[in-house]
Amino acid sequence: MKIQTNLVGGVIFVIFSLILFLLQPSQIIVSNNIAFLESAKVAPIMSFLVMFFGGCFLIFQSLVLKKEKEIFVNFEEQKHAIYMAASMVLYAAAIYFLGYLIASAALIVLLFKFYHNNNKIYLTIVLTIAILVYFLFTRIFNVSLPGIG
């Protein structure tokens, strides 16, 4: 499959920046008496603007300046990358429904199986790190994570 890099990249950046910009008010809540430049919204909005205008520039470069590079993508060669992207999307959904610990353990086990890694010591180490991260956030940082606790 042939892909025009500037056009496709620009469209993805514009769409992604607009989605993030629309989601931002529900994710970052600040009180009304804080000046905008002092609030927590400045850095995300700046990054959304850079993404949006960068995407618009790529689209302009592709359509008006005719500077385009076409690449050929063989999806059979990209199956590991596609599997990882799908795993991350499922992981995000699983965290919401199952909680951090269960979703993380399931993802770790599935990735170990997918990459044919049967080393029990490595699996134990990675699972232990996931548990330690959970306790670090919940007990030391006092940040509630989804799930048990």
Short mmCIF file of N, CA and C in Angstrom, two decimals:
data_model
loop_
_atom_site.label_atom_id
_atom_site.label_comp_id
_atom_site.label_asym_id
_atom_site.label_seq_id
_atom_site.Cartn_x
_atom_site.Cartn_y
_atom_site.Cartn_z
N MET A 1 0.85 -1.17 0.00
CA MET A 1 0.00 0.00 0.00
C MET A 1 0.89 1.23 0.00
N LYS A 2 0.66 2.15 -0.93
CA LYS A 2 1.43 3.38 -1.01
C LYS A 2 0.79 4.45 -0.14
N ILE A 3 1.64 5.14 0.62
CA ILE A 3 1.16 6.18 1.53
C ILE A 3 1.94 7.46 1.24
N GLN A 4 1.21 8.57 1.11
CA GLN A 4 1.84 9.88 0.98
C GLN A 4 2.12 10.40 2.38
N THR A 5 3.38 10.49 2.73
CA THR A 5 3.75 10.74 4.13
C THR A 5 3.29 12.10 4.64
N ASN A 6 3.50 13.17 3.89
CA ASN A 6 3.13 14.50 4.39
C ASN A 6 1.62 14.64 4.55
N LEU A 7 0.88 14.17 3.56
CA LEU A 7 -0.57 14.32 3.61
C LEU A 7 -1.17 13.49 4.74
N VAL A 8 -0.81 12.24 4.82
CA VAL A 8 -1.36 11.35 5.86
C VAL A 8 -0.91 11.82 7.25
N GLY A 9 0.36 12.17 7.39
CA GLY A 9 0.85 12.65 8.68
C GLY A 9 0.17 13.93 9.10
N GLY A 10 -0.03 14.85 8.15
CA GLY A 10 -0.70 16.10 8.46
C GLY A 10 -2.14 15.91 8.90
N VAL A 11 -2.85 15.06 8.19
CA VAL A 11 -4.25 14.80 8.55
C VAL A 11 -4.34 14.15 9.93
N ILE A 12 -3.45 13.21 10.21
CA ILE A 12 -3.46 12.55 11.53
C ILE A 12 -3.17 13.56 12.63
N PHE A 13 -2.18 14.43 12.42
CA PHE A 13 -1.85 15.42 13.44
C PHE A 13 -3.00 16.40 13.67
N VAL A 14 -3.63 16.86 12.61
CA VAL A 14 -4.74 17.81 12.76
C VAL A 14 -5.90 17.16 13.51
N ILE A 15 -6.28 15.95 13.12
CA ILE A 15 -7.40 15.26 13.77
C ILE A 15 -7.07 14.98 15.24
N PHE A 16 -5.87 14.48 15.50
CA PHE A 16 -5.47 14.15 16.87
C PHE A 16 -5.42 15.40 17.75
N SER A 17 -4.90 16.51 17.21
CA SER A 17 -4.83 17.74 18.01
C SER A 17 -6.23 18.28 18.31
N LEU A 18 -7.15 18.18 17.34
CA LEU A 18 -8.52 18.65 17.59
C LEU A 18 -9.23 17.78 18.64
N ILE A 19 -9.03 16.47 18.57
CA ILE A 19 -9.63 15.58 19.57
C ILE A 19 -9.09 15.91 20.96
N LEU A 20 -7.78 16.06 21.08
CA LEU A 20 -7.19 16.38 22.37
C LEU A 20 -7.64 17.74 22.88
N PHE A 21 -7.75 18.71 21.97
CA PHE A 21 -8.20 20.04 22.37
C PHE A 21 -9.63 20.01 22.89
N LEU A 22 -10.48 19.19 22.27
CA LEU A 22 -11.87 19.10 22.72
C LEU A 22 -11.98 18.31 24.03
N LEU A 23 -11.09 17.36 24.27
CA LEU A 23 -11.11 16.59 25.51
C LEU A 23 -10.49 17.33 26.69
N GLN A 24 -9.64 18.28 26.40
CA GLN A 24 -8.86 18.96 27.44
C GLN A 24 -9.70 19.61 28.54
N PRO A 25 -10.81 20.29 28.26
CA PRO A 25 -11.56 20.91 29.37
C PRO A 25 -12.07 19.91 30.40
N SER A 26 -12.39 18.71 29.99
CA SER A 26 -12.88 17.73 30.95
C SER A 26 -11.75 17.04 31.70
N GLN A 27 -10.52 17.15 31.21
CA GLN A 27 -9.38 16.47 31.83
C GLN A 27 -8.59 17.38 32.77
N ILE A 28 -8.54 18.66 32.47
CA ILE A 28 -7.78 19.61 33.29
C ILE A 28 -8.76 20.64 33.83
N ILE A 29 -9.04 20.53 35.10
CA ILE A 29 -10.00 21.43 35.74
C ILE A 29 -9.24 22.37 36.67
N VAL A 30 -9.40 23.67 36.42
CA VAL A 30 -8.76 24.67 37.27
C VAL A 30 -9.82 25.64 37.77
N SER A 31 -9.52 26.29 38.89
CA SER A 31 -10.49 27.25 39.41
C SER A 31 -10.49 28.51 38.55
N ASN A 32 -11.55 29.25 38.61
CA ASN A 32 -11.73 30.42 37.75
C ASN A 32 -10.87 31.60 38.15
N ASN A 33 -10.34 31.63 39.38
CA ASN A 33 -9.58 32.80 39.81
C ASN A 33 -8.09 32.69 39.50
N ILE A 34 -7.67 31.68 38.74
CA ILE A 34 -6.26 31.54 38.34
C ILE A 34 -6.10 32.10 36.94
N ALA A 35 -5.06 32.92 36.75
CA ALA A 35 -4.78 33.47 35.42
C ALA A 35 -4.42 32.34 34.46
N PHE A 36 -4.77 32.51 33.20
CA PHE A 36 -4.56 31.45 32.22
C PHE A 36 -3.09 31.03 32.14
N LEU A 37 -2.17 32.00 32.11
CA LEU A 37 -0.75 31.67 31.97
C LEU A 37 -0.18 30.97 33.20
N GLU A 38 -0.88 31.01 34.31
CA GLU A 38 -0.44 30.33 35.52
C GLU A 38 -1.16 29.00 35.73
N SER A 39 -2.10 28.67 34.88
CA SER A 39 -2.88 27.46 35.07
C SER A 39 -2.18 26.24 34.45
N ALA A 40 -2.75 25.11 34.72
CA ALA A 40 -2.20 23.85 34.19
C ALA A 40 -2.58 23.62 32.74
N LYS A 41 -3.34 24.52 32.15
CA LYS A 41 -3.80 24.33 30.77
C LYS A 41 -2.81 24.86 29.73
N VAL A 42 -1.82 25.62 30.14
CA VAL A 42 -0.94 26.30 29.19
C VAL A 42 -0.14 25.30 28.36
N ALA A 43 0.58 24.39 29.00
CA ALA A 43 1.44 23.45 28.26
C ALA A 43 0.64 22.55 27.33
N PRO A 44 -0.49 21.96 27.77
CA PRO A 44 -1.25 21.14 26.84
C PRO A 44 -1.78 21.93 25.64
N ILE A 45 -2.28 23.12 25.88
CA ILE A 45 -2.82 23.92 24.77
C ILE A 45 -1.71 24.30 23.80
N MET A 46 -0.54 24.64 24.32
CA MET A 46 0.59 24.95 23.43
C MET A 46 0.97 23.74 22.59
N SER A 47 0.99 22.56 23.20
CA SER A 47 1.34 21.37 22.41
C SER A 47 0.25 21.06 21.39
N PHE A 48 -1.02 21.29 21.73
CA PHE A 48 -2.09 21.08 20.74
C PHE A 48 -1.94 22.03 19.57
N LEU A 49 -1.59 23.29 19.86
CA LEU A 49 -1.41 24.27 18.79
C LEU A 49 -0.23 23.91 17.89
N VAL A 50 0.87 23.46 18.49
CA VAL A 50 2.02 23.04 17.68
C VAL A 50 1.63 21.86 16.79
N MET A 51 0.91 20.89 17.35
CA MET A 51 0.46 19.75 16.55
C MET A 51 -0.46 20.18 15.43
N PHE A 52 -1.41 21.06 15.73
CA PHE A 52 -2.39 21.50 14.73
C PHE A 52 -1.70 22.25 13.59
N PHE A 53 -0.88 23.25 13.93
CA PHE A 53 -0.24 24.05 12.89
C PHE A 53 0.83 23.25 12.15
N GLY A 54 1.50 22.34 12.84
CA GLY A 54 2.44 21.45 12.15
C GLY A 54 1.73 20.56 11.15
N GLY A 55 0.57 20.02 11.54
CA GLY A 55 -0.23 19.21 10.63
C GLY A 55 -0.73 20.00 9.45
N CYS A 56 -1.18 21.24 9.71
CA CYS A 56 -1.63 22.11 8.61
C CYS A 56 -0.48 22.40 7.65
N PHE A 57 0.72 22.61 8.19
CA PHE A 57 1.88 22.86 7.34
C PHE A 57 2.19 21.65 6.48
N LEU A 58 2.10 20.45 7.04
CA LEU A 58 2.35 19.23 6.25
C LEU A 58 1.32 19.08 5.14
N ILE A 59 0.06 19.37 5.44
CA ILE A 59 -0.99 19.29 4.41
C ILE A 59 -0.73 20.33 3.33
N PHE A 60 -0.37 21.55 3.72
CA PHE A 60 -0.04 22.61 2.76
C PHE A 60 1.14 22.20 1.90
N GLN A 61 2.16 21.63 2.52
CA GLN A 61 3.34 21.19 1.79
C GLN A 61 2.99 20.10 0.78
N SER A 62 2.07 19.22 1.14
CA SER A 62 1.69 18.14 0.24
C SER A 62 0.82 18.62 -0.91
N LEU A 63 -0.20 19.40 -0.60
CA LEU A 63 -1.19 19.77 -1.62
C LEU A 63 -0.78 20.97 -2.45
N VAL A 64 -0.15 21.97 -1.84
CA VAL A 64 0.16 23.21 -2.57
C VAL A 64 1.58 23.19 -3.12
N LEU A 65 2.55 22.86 -2.28
CA LEU A 65 3.94 22.87 -2.71
C LEU A 65 4.35 21.60 -3.45
N LYS A 66 3.48 20.60 -3.41
CA LYS A 66 3.71 19.31 -4.08
C LYS A 66 5.01 18.63 -3.61
N LYS A 67 5.38 18.87 -2.36
CA LYS A 67 6.51 18.15 -1.77
C LYS A 67 5.96 16.94 -1.04
N GLU A 68 6.12 15.82 -1.66
CA GLU A 68 5.51 14.61 -1.11
C GLU A 68 6.46 13.44 -1.30
N LYS A 69 6.47 12.60 -0.31
CA LYS A 69 7.26 11.38 -0.40
C LYS A 69 6.29 10.22 -0.23
N GLU A 70 6.31 9.29 -1.16
CA GLU A 70 5.46 8.11 -1.06
C GLU A 70 6.29 6.93 -0.56
N ILE A 71 5.72 6.23 0.38
CA ILE A 71 6.38 5.02 0.88
C ILE A 71 5.44 3.84 0.68
N PHE A 72 6.02 2.68 0.58
CA PHE A 72 5.23 1.46 0.44
C PHE A 72 5.25 0.74 1.78
N VAL A 73 4.07 0.43 2.29
CA VAL A 73 3.95 -0.25 3.58
C VAL A 73 3.38 -1.64 3.34
N ASN A 74 4.12 -2.64 3.78
CA ASN A 74 3.67 -4.01 3.71
C ASN A 74 3.16 -4.38 5.11
N PHE A 75 1.86 -4.54 5.24
CA PHE A 75 1.27 -4.78 6.56
C PHE A 75 1.67 -6.13 7.15
N GLU A 76 2.06 -7.05 6.31
CA GLU A 76 2.52 -8.35 6.82
C GLU A 76 3.82 -8.17 7.62
N GLU A 77 4.67 -7.26 7.16
CA GLU A 77 5.91 -6.99 7.87
C GLU A 77 5.68 -6.17 9.14
N GLN A 78 4.56 -5.50 9.22
CA GLN A 78 4.27 -4.61 10.34
C GLN A 78 3.35 -5.24 11.38
N LYS A 79 3.19 -6.56 11.35
CA LYS A 79 2.21 -7.19 12.24
C LYS A 79 2.56 -7.02 13.72
N HIS A 80 3.85 -6.99 14.05
CA HIS A 80 4.21 -6.79 15.45
C HIS A 80 3.85 -5.38 15.91
N ALA A 81 4.08 -4.39 15.06
CA ALA A 81 3.73 -3.01 15.42
C ALA A 81 2.22 -2.85 15.53
N ILE A 82 1.47 -3.46 14.63
CA ILE A 82 0.01 -3.39 14.68
C ILE A 82 -0.49 -4.08 15.95
N TYR A 83 0.10 -5.22 16.29
CA TYR A 83 -0.29 -5.93 17.51
C TYR A 83 0.00 -5.09 18.75
N MET A 84 1.14 -4.40 18.77
CA MET A 84 1.48 -3.56 19.93
C MET A 84 0.51 -2.39 20.05
N ALA A 85 0.18 -1.76 18.94
CA ALA A 85 -0.76 -0.63 18.98
C ALA A 85 -2.13 -1.10 19.46
N ALA A 86 -2.58 -2.23 18.95
CA ALA A 86 -3.87 -2.77 19.40
C ALA A 86 -3.82 -3.16 20.88
N SER A 87 -2.69 -3.68 21.31
CA SER A 87 -2.53 -4.05 22.72
C SER A 87 -2.63 -2.83 23.62
N MET A 88 -2.06 -1.72 23.20
CA MET A 88 -2.11 -0.50 24.01
C MET A 88 -3.54 0.05 24.09
N VAL A 89 -4.28 -0.03 23.00
CA VAL A 89 -5.68 0.42 23.02
C VAL A 89 -6.50 -0.48 23.95
N LEU A 90 -6.31 -1.78 23.84
CA LEU A 90 -7.03 -2.71 24.72
C LEU A 90 -6.60 -2.53 26.18
N TYR A 91 -5.33 -2.23 26.39
CA TYR A 91 -4.83 -2.01 27.75
C TYR A 91 -5.51 -0.79 28.38
N ALA A 92 -5.65 0.27 27.60
CA ALA A 92 -6.32 1.47 28.11
C ALA A 92 -7.77 1.17 28.50
N ALA A 93 -8.45 0.38 27.67
CA ALA A 93 -9.83 0.00 27.99
C ALA A 93 -9.86 -0.94 29.20
N ALA A 94 -8.91 -1.86 29.26
CA ALA A 94 -8.87 -2.82 30.37
C ALA A 94 -8.59 -2.13 31.70
N ILE A 95 -7.75 -1.10 31.69
CA ILE A 95 -7.49 -0.36 32.93
C ILE A 95 -8.79 0.25 33.45
N TYR A 96 -9.58 0.77 32.54
CA TYR A 96 -10.85 1.39 32.94
C TYR A 96 -11.81 0.37 33.54
N PHE A 97 -11.91 -0.80 32.91
CA PHE A 97 -12.90 -1.79 33.34
C PHE A 97 -12.37 -2.76 34.41
N LEU A 98 -11.09 -3.12 34.35
CA LEU A 98 -10.55 -4.13 35.26
C LEU A 98 -9.66 -3.56 36.36
N GLY A 99 -9.13 -2.37 36.15
CA GLY A 99 -8.20 -1.80 37.11
C GLY A 99 -6.76 -1.97 36.65
N TYR A 100 -5.88 -1.19 37.27
CA TYR A 100 -4.48 -1.16 36.86
C TYR A 100 -3.79 -2.50 37.04
N LEU A 101 -3.91 -3.11 38.20
CA LEU A 101 -3.15 -4.33 38.48
C LEU A 101 -3.55 -5.48 37.55
N ILE A 102 -4.82 -5.73 37.41
CA ILE A 102 -5.28 -6.85 36.58
C ILE A 102 -4.96 -6.58 35.11
N ALA A 103 -5.20 -5.37 34.65
CA ALA A 103 -4.91 -5.04 33.25
C ALA A 103 -3.42 -5.13 32.95
N SER A 104 -2.60 -4.64 33.86
CA SER A 104 -1.15 -4.69 33.65
C SER A 104 -0.65 -6.13 33.64
N ALA A 105 -1.13 -6.93 34.57
CA ALA A 105 -0.71 -8.33 34.61
C ALA A 105 -1.14 -9.06 33.33
N ALA A 106 -2.35 -8.81 32.87
CA ALA A 106 -2.82 -9.45 31.64
C ALA A 106 -2.00 -9.01 30.44
N LEU A 107 -1.69 -7.72 30.34
CA LEU A 107 -0.89 -7.23 29.22
C LEU A 107 0.50 -7.84 29.24
N ILE A 108 1.11 -7.89 30.40
CA ILE A 108 2.45 -8.44 30.51
C ILE A 108 2.47 -9.90 30.08
N VAL A 109 1.53 -10.69 30.57
CA VAL A 109 1.48 -12.11 30.21
C VAL A 109 1.22 -12.29 28.72
N LEU A 110 0.29 -11.50 28.16
CA LEU A 110 0.00 -11.62 26.73
C LEU A 110 1.19 -11.24 25.87
N LEU A 111 1.91 -10.20 26.25
CA LEU A 111 3.09 -9.82 25.47
C LEU A 111 4.20 -10.84 25.59
N PHE A 112 4.36 -11.42 26.76
CA PHE A 112 5.36 -12.49 26.90
C PHE A 112 4.99 -13.68 26.01
N LYS A 113 3.71 -14.03 25.96
CA LYS A 113 3.27 -15.15 25.09
C LYS A 113 3.45 -14.81 23.62
N PHE A 114 3.09 -13.57 23.24
CA PHE A 114 3.17 -13.18 21.83
C PHE A 114 4.61 -13.22 21.33
N TYR A 115 5.55 -12.76 22.15
CA TYR A 115 6.94 -12.74 21.74
C TYR A 115 7.68 -14.02 22.12
N HIS A 116 6.95 -15.05 22.50
CA HIS A 116 7.48 -16.39 22.79
C HIS A 116 8.60 -16.35 23.84
N ASN A 117 8.40 -15.53 24.85
CA ASN A 117 9.35 -15.44 25.94
C ASN A 117 8.78 -16.26 27.10
N ASN A 118 9.38 -17.39 27.37
CA ASN A 118 8.89 -18.29 28.42
C ASN A 118 9.73 -18.24 29.69
N ASN A 119 10.60 -17.25 29.81
CA ASN A 119 11.46 -17.13 30.96
C ASN A 119 10.65 -16.66 32.16
N LYS A 120 10.47 -17.54 33.12
CA LYS A 120 9.65 -17.24 34.30
C LYS A 120 10.27 -16.17 35.19
N ILE A 121 11.59 -16.09 35.20
CA ILE A 121 12.26 -15.09 36.04
C ILE A 121 11.97 -13.69 35.50
N TYR A 122 12.08 -13.50 34.19
CA TYR A 122 11.78 -12.19 33.58
C TYR A 122 10.31 -11.83 33.80
N LEU A 123 9.44 -12.79 33.63
CA LEU A 123 8.01 -12.54 33.84
C LEU A 123 7.75 -12.11 35.28
N THR A 124 8.37 -12.78 36.22
CA THR A 124 8.21 -12.45 37.64
C THR A 124 8.74 -11.05 37.94
N ILE A 125 9.87 -10.71 37.35
CA ILE A 125 10.45 -9.38 37.57
C ILE A 125 9.52 -8.29 37.04
N VAL A 126 9.01 -8.46 35.84
CA VAL A 126 8.15 -7.44 35.25
C VAL A 126 6.83 -7.32 36.01
N LEU A 127 6.25 -8.44 36.42
CA LEU A 127 5.03 -8.39 37.22
C LEU A 127 5.27 -7.72 38.57
N THR A 128 6.42 -8.00 39.18
CA THR A 128 6.77 -7.37 40.45
C THR A 128 6.92 -5.86 40.29
N ILE A 129 7.51 -5.42 39.18
CA ILE A 129 7.65 -3.98 38.93
C ILE A 129 6.27 -3.34 38.78
N ALA A 130 5.35 -4.01 38.10
CA ALA A 130 3.99 -3.46 37.96
C ALA A 130 3.32 -3.32 39.33
N ILE A 131 3.51 -4.29 40.20
CA ILE A 131 2.94 -4.22 41.55
C ILE A 131 3.60 -3.11 42.36
N LEU A 132 4.94 -2.98 42.24
CA LEU A 132 5.64 -1.92 42.95
C LEU A 132 5.21 -0.54 42.48
N VAL A 133 4.98 -0.38 41.18
CA VAL A 133 4.48 0.90 40.66
C VAL A 133 3.11 1.21 41.25
N TYR A 134 2.26 0.19 41.35
CA TYR A 134 0.93 0.39 41.94
C TYR A 134 1.05 0.89 43.38
N PHE A 135 1.88 0.22 44.18
CA PHE A 135 2.03 0.62 45.57
C PHE A 135 2.76 1.95 45.71
N LEU A 136 3.67 2.25 44.81
CA LEU A 136 4.34 3.54 44.83
C LEU A 136 3.33 4.68 44.65
N PHE A 137 2.44 4.54 43.68
CA PHE A 137 1.46 5.59 43.44
C PHE A 137 0.39 5.64 44.52
N THR A 138 -0.09 4.49 44.96
CA THR A 138 -1.21 4.51 45.92
C THR A 138 -0.77 4.80 47.34
N ARG A 139 0.38 4.30 47.75
CA ARG A 139 0.79 4.45 49.15
C ARG A 139 1.73 5.63 49.39
N ILE A 140 2.65 5.88 48.46
CA ILE A 140 3.63 6.95 48.69
C ILE A 140 3.16 8.27 48.10
N PHE A 141 2.70 8.24 46.85
CA PHE A 141 2.24 9.48 46.20
C PHE A 141 0.78 9.81 46.51
N ASN A 142 0.06 8.88 47.13
CA ASN A 142 -1.36 9.03 47.45
C ASN A 142 -2.21 9.39 46.23
N VAL A 143 -1.92 8.71 45.14
CA VAL A 143 -2.68 8.88 43.90
C VAL A 143 -3.49 7.61 43.70
N SER A 144 -4.78 7.73 43.56
CA SER A 144 -5.59 6.53 43.37
C SER A 144 -5.52 6.07 41.91
N LEU A 145 -5.24 4.81 41.75
CA LEU A 145 -5.24 4.19 40.43
C LEU A 145 -6.50 3.37 40.30
N PRO A 146 -6.96 3.13 39.09
CA PRO A 146 -8.18 2.33 38.90
C PRO A 146 -8.00 0.93 39.45
N GLY A 147 -9.04 0.42 40.04
CA GLY A 147 -9.02 -0.97 40.47
C GLY A 147 -8.97 -1.14 41.97
N ILE A 148 -8.32 -2.20 42.40
CA ILE A 148 -8.26 -2.57 43.80
C ILE A 148 -7.58 -1.49 44.61
N GLY A 149 -8.13 -1.17 45.75
CA GLY A 149 -7.49 -0.18 46.62
C GLY A 149 -8.46 0.84 46.99
#
